[in-house]
Short mmCIF file of C-alpha atoms in Angstrom, two decimals:
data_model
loop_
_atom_site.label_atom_id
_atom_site.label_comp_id
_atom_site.label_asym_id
_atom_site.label_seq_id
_atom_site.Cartn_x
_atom_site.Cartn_y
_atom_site.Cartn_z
CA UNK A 48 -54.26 -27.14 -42.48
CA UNK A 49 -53.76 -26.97 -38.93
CA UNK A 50 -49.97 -27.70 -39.34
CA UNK A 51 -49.54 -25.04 -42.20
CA UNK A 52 -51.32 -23.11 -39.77
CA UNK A 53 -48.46 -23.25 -36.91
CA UNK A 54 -45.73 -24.07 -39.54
CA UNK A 55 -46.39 -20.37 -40.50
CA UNK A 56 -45.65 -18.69 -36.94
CA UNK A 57 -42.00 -19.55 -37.28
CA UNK A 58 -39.45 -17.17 -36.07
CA UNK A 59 -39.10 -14.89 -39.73
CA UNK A 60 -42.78 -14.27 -39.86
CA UNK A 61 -43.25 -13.56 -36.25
CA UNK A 62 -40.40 -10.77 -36.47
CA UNK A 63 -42.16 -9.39 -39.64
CA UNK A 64 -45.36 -9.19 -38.32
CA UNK A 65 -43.89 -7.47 -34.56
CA UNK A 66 -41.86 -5.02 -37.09
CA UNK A 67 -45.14 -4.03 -38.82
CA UNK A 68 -46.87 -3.54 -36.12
CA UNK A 69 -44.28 -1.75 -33.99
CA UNK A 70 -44.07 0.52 -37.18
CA UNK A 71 -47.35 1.55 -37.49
CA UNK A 72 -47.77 2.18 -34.12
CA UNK A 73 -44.66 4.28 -33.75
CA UNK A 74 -45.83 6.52 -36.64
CA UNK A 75 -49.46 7.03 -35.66
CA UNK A 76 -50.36 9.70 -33.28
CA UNK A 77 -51.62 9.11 -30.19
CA UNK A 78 -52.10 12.49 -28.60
CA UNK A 79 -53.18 15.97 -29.38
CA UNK A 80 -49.75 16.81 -28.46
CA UNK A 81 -47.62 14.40 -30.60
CA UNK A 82 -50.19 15.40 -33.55
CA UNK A 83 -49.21 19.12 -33.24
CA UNK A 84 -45.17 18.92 -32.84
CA UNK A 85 -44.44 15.59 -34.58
CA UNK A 86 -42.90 13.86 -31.73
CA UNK A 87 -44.04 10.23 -30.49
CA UNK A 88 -45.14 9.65 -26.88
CA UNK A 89 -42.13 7.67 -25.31
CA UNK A 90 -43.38 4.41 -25.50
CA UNK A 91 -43.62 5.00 -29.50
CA UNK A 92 -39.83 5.38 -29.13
CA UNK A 93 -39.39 1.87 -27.78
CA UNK A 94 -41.30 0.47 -30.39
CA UNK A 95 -39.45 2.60 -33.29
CA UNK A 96 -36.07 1.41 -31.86
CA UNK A 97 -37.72 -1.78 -32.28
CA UNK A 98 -38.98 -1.96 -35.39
CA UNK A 99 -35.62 -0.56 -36.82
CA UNK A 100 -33.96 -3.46 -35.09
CA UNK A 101 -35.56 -6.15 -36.89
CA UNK A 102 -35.98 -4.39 -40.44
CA UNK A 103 -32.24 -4.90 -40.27
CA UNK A 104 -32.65 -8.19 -38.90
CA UNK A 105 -34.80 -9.47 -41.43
CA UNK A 106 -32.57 -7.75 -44.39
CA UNK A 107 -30.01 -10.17 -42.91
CA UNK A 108 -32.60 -13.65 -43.47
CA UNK A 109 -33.40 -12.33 -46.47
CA UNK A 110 -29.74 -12.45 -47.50
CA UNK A 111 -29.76 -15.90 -46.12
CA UNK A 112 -31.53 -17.07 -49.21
CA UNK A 113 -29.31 -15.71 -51.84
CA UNK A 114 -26.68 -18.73 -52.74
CA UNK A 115 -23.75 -16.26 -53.02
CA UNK A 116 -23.82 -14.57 -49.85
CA UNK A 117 -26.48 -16.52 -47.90
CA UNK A 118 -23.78 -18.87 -47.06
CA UNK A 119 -22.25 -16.59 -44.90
CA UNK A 120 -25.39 -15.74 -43.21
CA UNK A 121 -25.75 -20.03 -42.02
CA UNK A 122 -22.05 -19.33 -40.48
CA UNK A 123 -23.52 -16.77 -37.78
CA UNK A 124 -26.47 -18.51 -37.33
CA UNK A 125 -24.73 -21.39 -36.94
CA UNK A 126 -22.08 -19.85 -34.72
CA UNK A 127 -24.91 -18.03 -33.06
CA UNK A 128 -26.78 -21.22 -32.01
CA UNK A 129 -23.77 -22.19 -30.25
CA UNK A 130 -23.04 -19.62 -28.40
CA UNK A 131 -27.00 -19.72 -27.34
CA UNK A 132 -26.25 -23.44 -26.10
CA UNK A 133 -23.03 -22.31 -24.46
CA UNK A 134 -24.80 -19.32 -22.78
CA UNK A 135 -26.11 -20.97 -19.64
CA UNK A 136 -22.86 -21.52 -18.33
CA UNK A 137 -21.09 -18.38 -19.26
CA UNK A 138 -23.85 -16.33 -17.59
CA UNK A 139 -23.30 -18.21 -14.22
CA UNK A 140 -19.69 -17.45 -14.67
CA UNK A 141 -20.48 -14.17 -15.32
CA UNK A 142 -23.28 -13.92 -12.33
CA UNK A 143 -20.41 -16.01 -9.58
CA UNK A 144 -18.09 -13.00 -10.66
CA UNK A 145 -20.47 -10.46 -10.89
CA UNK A 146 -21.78 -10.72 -7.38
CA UNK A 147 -18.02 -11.34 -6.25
CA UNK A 148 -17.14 -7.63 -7.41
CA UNK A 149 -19.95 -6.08 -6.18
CA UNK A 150 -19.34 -7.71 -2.33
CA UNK A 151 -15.79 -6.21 -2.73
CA UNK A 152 -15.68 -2.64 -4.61
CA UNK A 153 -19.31 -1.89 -4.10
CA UNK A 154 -17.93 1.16 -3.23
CA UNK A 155 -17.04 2.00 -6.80
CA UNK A 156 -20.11 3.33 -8.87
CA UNK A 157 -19.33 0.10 -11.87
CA UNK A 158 -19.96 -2.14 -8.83
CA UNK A 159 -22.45 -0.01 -6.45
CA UNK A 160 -25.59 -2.90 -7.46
CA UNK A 161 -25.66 -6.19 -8.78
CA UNK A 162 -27.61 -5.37 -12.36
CA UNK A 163 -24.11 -2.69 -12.51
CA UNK A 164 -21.94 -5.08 -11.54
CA UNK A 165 -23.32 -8.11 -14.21
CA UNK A 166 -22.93 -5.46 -16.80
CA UNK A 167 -19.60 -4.18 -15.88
CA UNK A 168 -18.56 -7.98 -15.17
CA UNK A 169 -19.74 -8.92 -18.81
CA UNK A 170 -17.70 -5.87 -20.34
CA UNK A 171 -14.78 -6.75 -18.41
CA UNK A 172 -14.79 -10.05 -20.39
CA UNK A 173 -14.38 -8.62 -23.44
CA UNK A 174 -11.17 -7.50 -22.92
CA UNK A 175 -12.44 -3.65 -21.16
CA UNK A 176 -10.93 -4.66 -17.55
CA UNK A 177 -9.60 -1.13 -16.89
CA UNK A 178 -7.19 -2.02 -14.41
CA UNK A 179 -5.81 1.00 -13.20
CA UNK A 180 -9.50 2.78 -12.56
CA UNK A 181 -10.51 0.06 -10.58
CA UNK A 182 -7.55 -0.78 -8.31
CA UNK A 183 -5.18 2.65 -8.34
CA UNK A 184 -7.63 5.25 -8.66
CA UNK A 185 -10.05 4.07 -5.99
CA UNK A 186 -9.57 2.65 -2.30
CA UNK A 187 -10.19 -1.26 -1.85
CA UNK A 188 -11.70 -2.15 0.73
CA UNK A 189 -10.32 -5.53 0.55
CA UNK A 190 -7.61 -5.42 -1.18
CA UNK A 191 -5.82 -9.26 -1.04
CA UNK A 192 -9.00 -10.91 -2.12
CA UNK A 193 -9.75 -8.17 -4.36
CA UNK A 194 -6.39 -8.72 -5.94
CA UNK A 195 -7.10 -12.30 -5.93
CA UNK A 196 -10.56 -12.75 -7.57
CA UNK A 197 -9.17 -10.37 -10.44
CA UNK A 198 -6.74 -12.45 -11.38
CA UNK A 199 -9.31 -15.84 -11.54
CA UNK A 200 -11.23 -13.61 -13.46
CA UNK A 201 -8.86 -13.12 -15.59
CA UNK A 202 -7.47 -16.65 -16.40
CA UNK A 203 -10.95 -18.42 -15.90
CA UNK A 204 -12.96 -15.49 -18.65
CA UNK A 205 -10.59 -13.28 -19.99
CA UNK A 206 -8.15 -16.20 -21.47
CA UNK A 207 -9.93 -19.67 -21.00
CA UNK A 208 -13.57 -18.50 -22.15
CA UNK A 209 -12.84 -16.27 -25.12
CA UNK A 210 -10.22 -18.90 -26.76
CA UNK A 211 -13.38 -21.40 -26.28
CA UNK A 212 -15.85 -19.22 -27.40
CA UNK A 213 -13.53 -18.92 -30.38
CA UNK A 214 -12.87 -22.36 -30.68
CA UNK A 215 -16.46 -23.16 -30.74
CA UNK A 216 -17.19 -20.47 -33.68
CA UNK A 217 -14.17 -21.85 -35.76
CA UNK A 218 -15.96 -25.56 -35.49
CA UNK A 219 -18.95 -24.44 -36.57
CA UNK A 220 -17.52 -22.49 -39.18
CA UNK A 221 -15.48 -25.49 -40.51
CA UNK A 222 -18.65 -27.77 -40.40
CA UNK A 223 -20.28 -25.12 -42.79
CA UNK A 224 -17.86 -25.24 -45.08
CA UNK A 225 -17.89 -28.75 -46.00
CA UNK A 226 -21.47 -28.54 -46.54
CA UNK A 227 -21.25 -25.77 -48.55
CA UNK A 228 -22.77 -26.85 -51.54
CA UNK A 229 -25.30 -28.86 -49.91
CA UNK A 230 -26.62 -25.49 -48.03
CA UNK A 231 -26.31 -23.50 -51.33
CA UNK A 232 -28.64 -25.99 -52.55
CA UNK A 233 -31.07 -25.75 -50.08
CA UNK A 234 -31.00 -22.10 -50.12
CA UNK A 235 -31.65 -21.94 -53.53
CA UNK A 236 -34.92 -24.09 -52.77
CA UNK A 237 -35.98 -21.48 -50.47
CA UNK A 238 -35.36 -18.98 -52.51
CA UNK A 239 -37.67 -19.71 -55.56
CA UNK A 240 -39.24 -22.01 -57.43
CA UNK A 241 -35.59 -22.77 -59.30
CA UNK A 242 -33.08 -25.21 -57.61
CA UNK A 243 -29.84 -25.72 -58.61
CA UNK A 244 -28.92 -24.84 -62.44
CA UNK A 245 -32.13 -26.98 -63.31
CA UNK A 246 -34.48 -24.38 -64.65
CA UNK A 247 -37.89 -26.84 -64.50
CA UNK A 248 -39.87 -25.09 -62.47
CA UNK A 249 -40.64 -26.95 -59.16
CA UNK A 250 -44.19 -26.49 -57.28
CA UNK A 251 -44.97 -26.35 -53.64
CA UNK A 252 -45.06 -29.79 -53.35
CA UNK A 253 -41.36 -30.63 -55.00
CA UNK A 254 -39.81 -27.66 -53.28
CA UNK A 255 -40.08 -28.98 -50.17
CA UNK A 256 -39.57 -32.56 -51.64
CA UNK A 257 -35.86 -31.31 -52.90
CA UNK A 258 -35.50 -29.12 -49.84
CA UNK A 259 -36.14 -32.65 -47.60
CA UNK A 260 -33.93 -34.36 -49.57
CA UNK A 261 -30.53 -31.81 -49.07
CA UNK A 262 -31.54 -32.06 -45.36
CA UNK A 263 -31.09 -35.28 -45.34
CA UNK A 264 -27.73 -35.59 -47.28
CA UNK A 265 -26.86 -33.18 -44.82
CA UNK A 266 -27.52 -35.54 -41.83
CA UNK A 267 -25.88 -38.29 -43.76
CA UNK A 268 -22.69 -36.60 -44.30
CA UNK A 269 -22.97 -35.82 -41.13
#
């Protein structure tokens, strides 16, 4: 019991539960004011946005458990997971760059304070560098290392860590694939009591017995 217990807060019914609850308390009124003209405090706002977020969200893991398009769904969350592991040393990159710019052009309003310059750093990586605004438009202060640290930027985030970024989705995407029909398996455990094109109906117990068992032809293929 106490294992079902913390088996249940995993990460699907913890967003449910915050997109309830973010829901009901964007649509309840709070005030005398918001109950006369219909509009939510602010703070309501933040929650709505929220709650909109992960109704989406969750549309998406509940597409993750239909065999002919859930398959596509384990490719970004694969991908995803990645990029999560990955992410530590892309945001120092983007931090070591970030705080370069902003010593050098804080004189621009993209660069006048570090939070402005980590999010105009981390658009600039994306391919948005606009060149010409930053270095013809506007006077540098320092122009030779200005000139300089663009161009690492350029080659080190701009070239090198996109094409691995890429490199790293197109792995993961490849390992998916040749466990395709493993994963549509286990998907179609998930999704009801039906696996496979076996209709004997399978209890609690041999759901997760089947599920167990594509896991671990999973880990033996790999």
């Amino acid at each position: 019991m106490y294992n079902t217990r913390w088996n249940y807060l995993d990460l699907e019914n913890l967003s449910e539960w915050s997109c309830y609850v973010c829901s009901l308390l964007f649509v309840f009124n709070f005030t005398d004011c918001s109950a006369s003209t219909g509009v939510p405090e602010p703070w309501q706002w933040h929650l709505g946005v929220v709650s909109v977020f992960l109704s989406w969200a969750l549309l998406v893991i509940y597409i993750r458990k239909l065999p002919f398009l859930g398959i596509y769904v384990v490719m970004f969350t694969n991908v995803l997971s990645t990029f999560c592991q990955f992410f530590m040393v892309f945001f120092l990159f983007i931090v070591a760059f970030a705080l370069t710019f902003f010593a050098l052009l804080q004189n621009q309003a993209p660069f006048d304070t570090p939070w402005k310059a980590i999010m105009k750093t981390t658009v600039m990586m994306v391919g948005e560098i606009e060149y010409d605004s930053i270095f013809t438009e506007n006077v540098l202060p320092y122009e030779t290392s200005s000139y300089i640290l663009m161009a690492m930027f350029i080659v080190l985030m701009t070239i090198i860590t996109s094409n691995l970024l890429v490199g790293l989705a197109v792995d993961d995407i490849k390992e998916v694939l040749e466990q395709a029909e493993l994963k549509r398996l286990g998907m179609q455990v998930e999704a009801g009591p039906y696996c496979g094109n076996d209709v004997t109906y399978m209890g609690p117990t041999q759901s997760r017995r089947a599920k167990k068992n594509c896991e671990a032809q999973q880990e033996n293929q790999t």
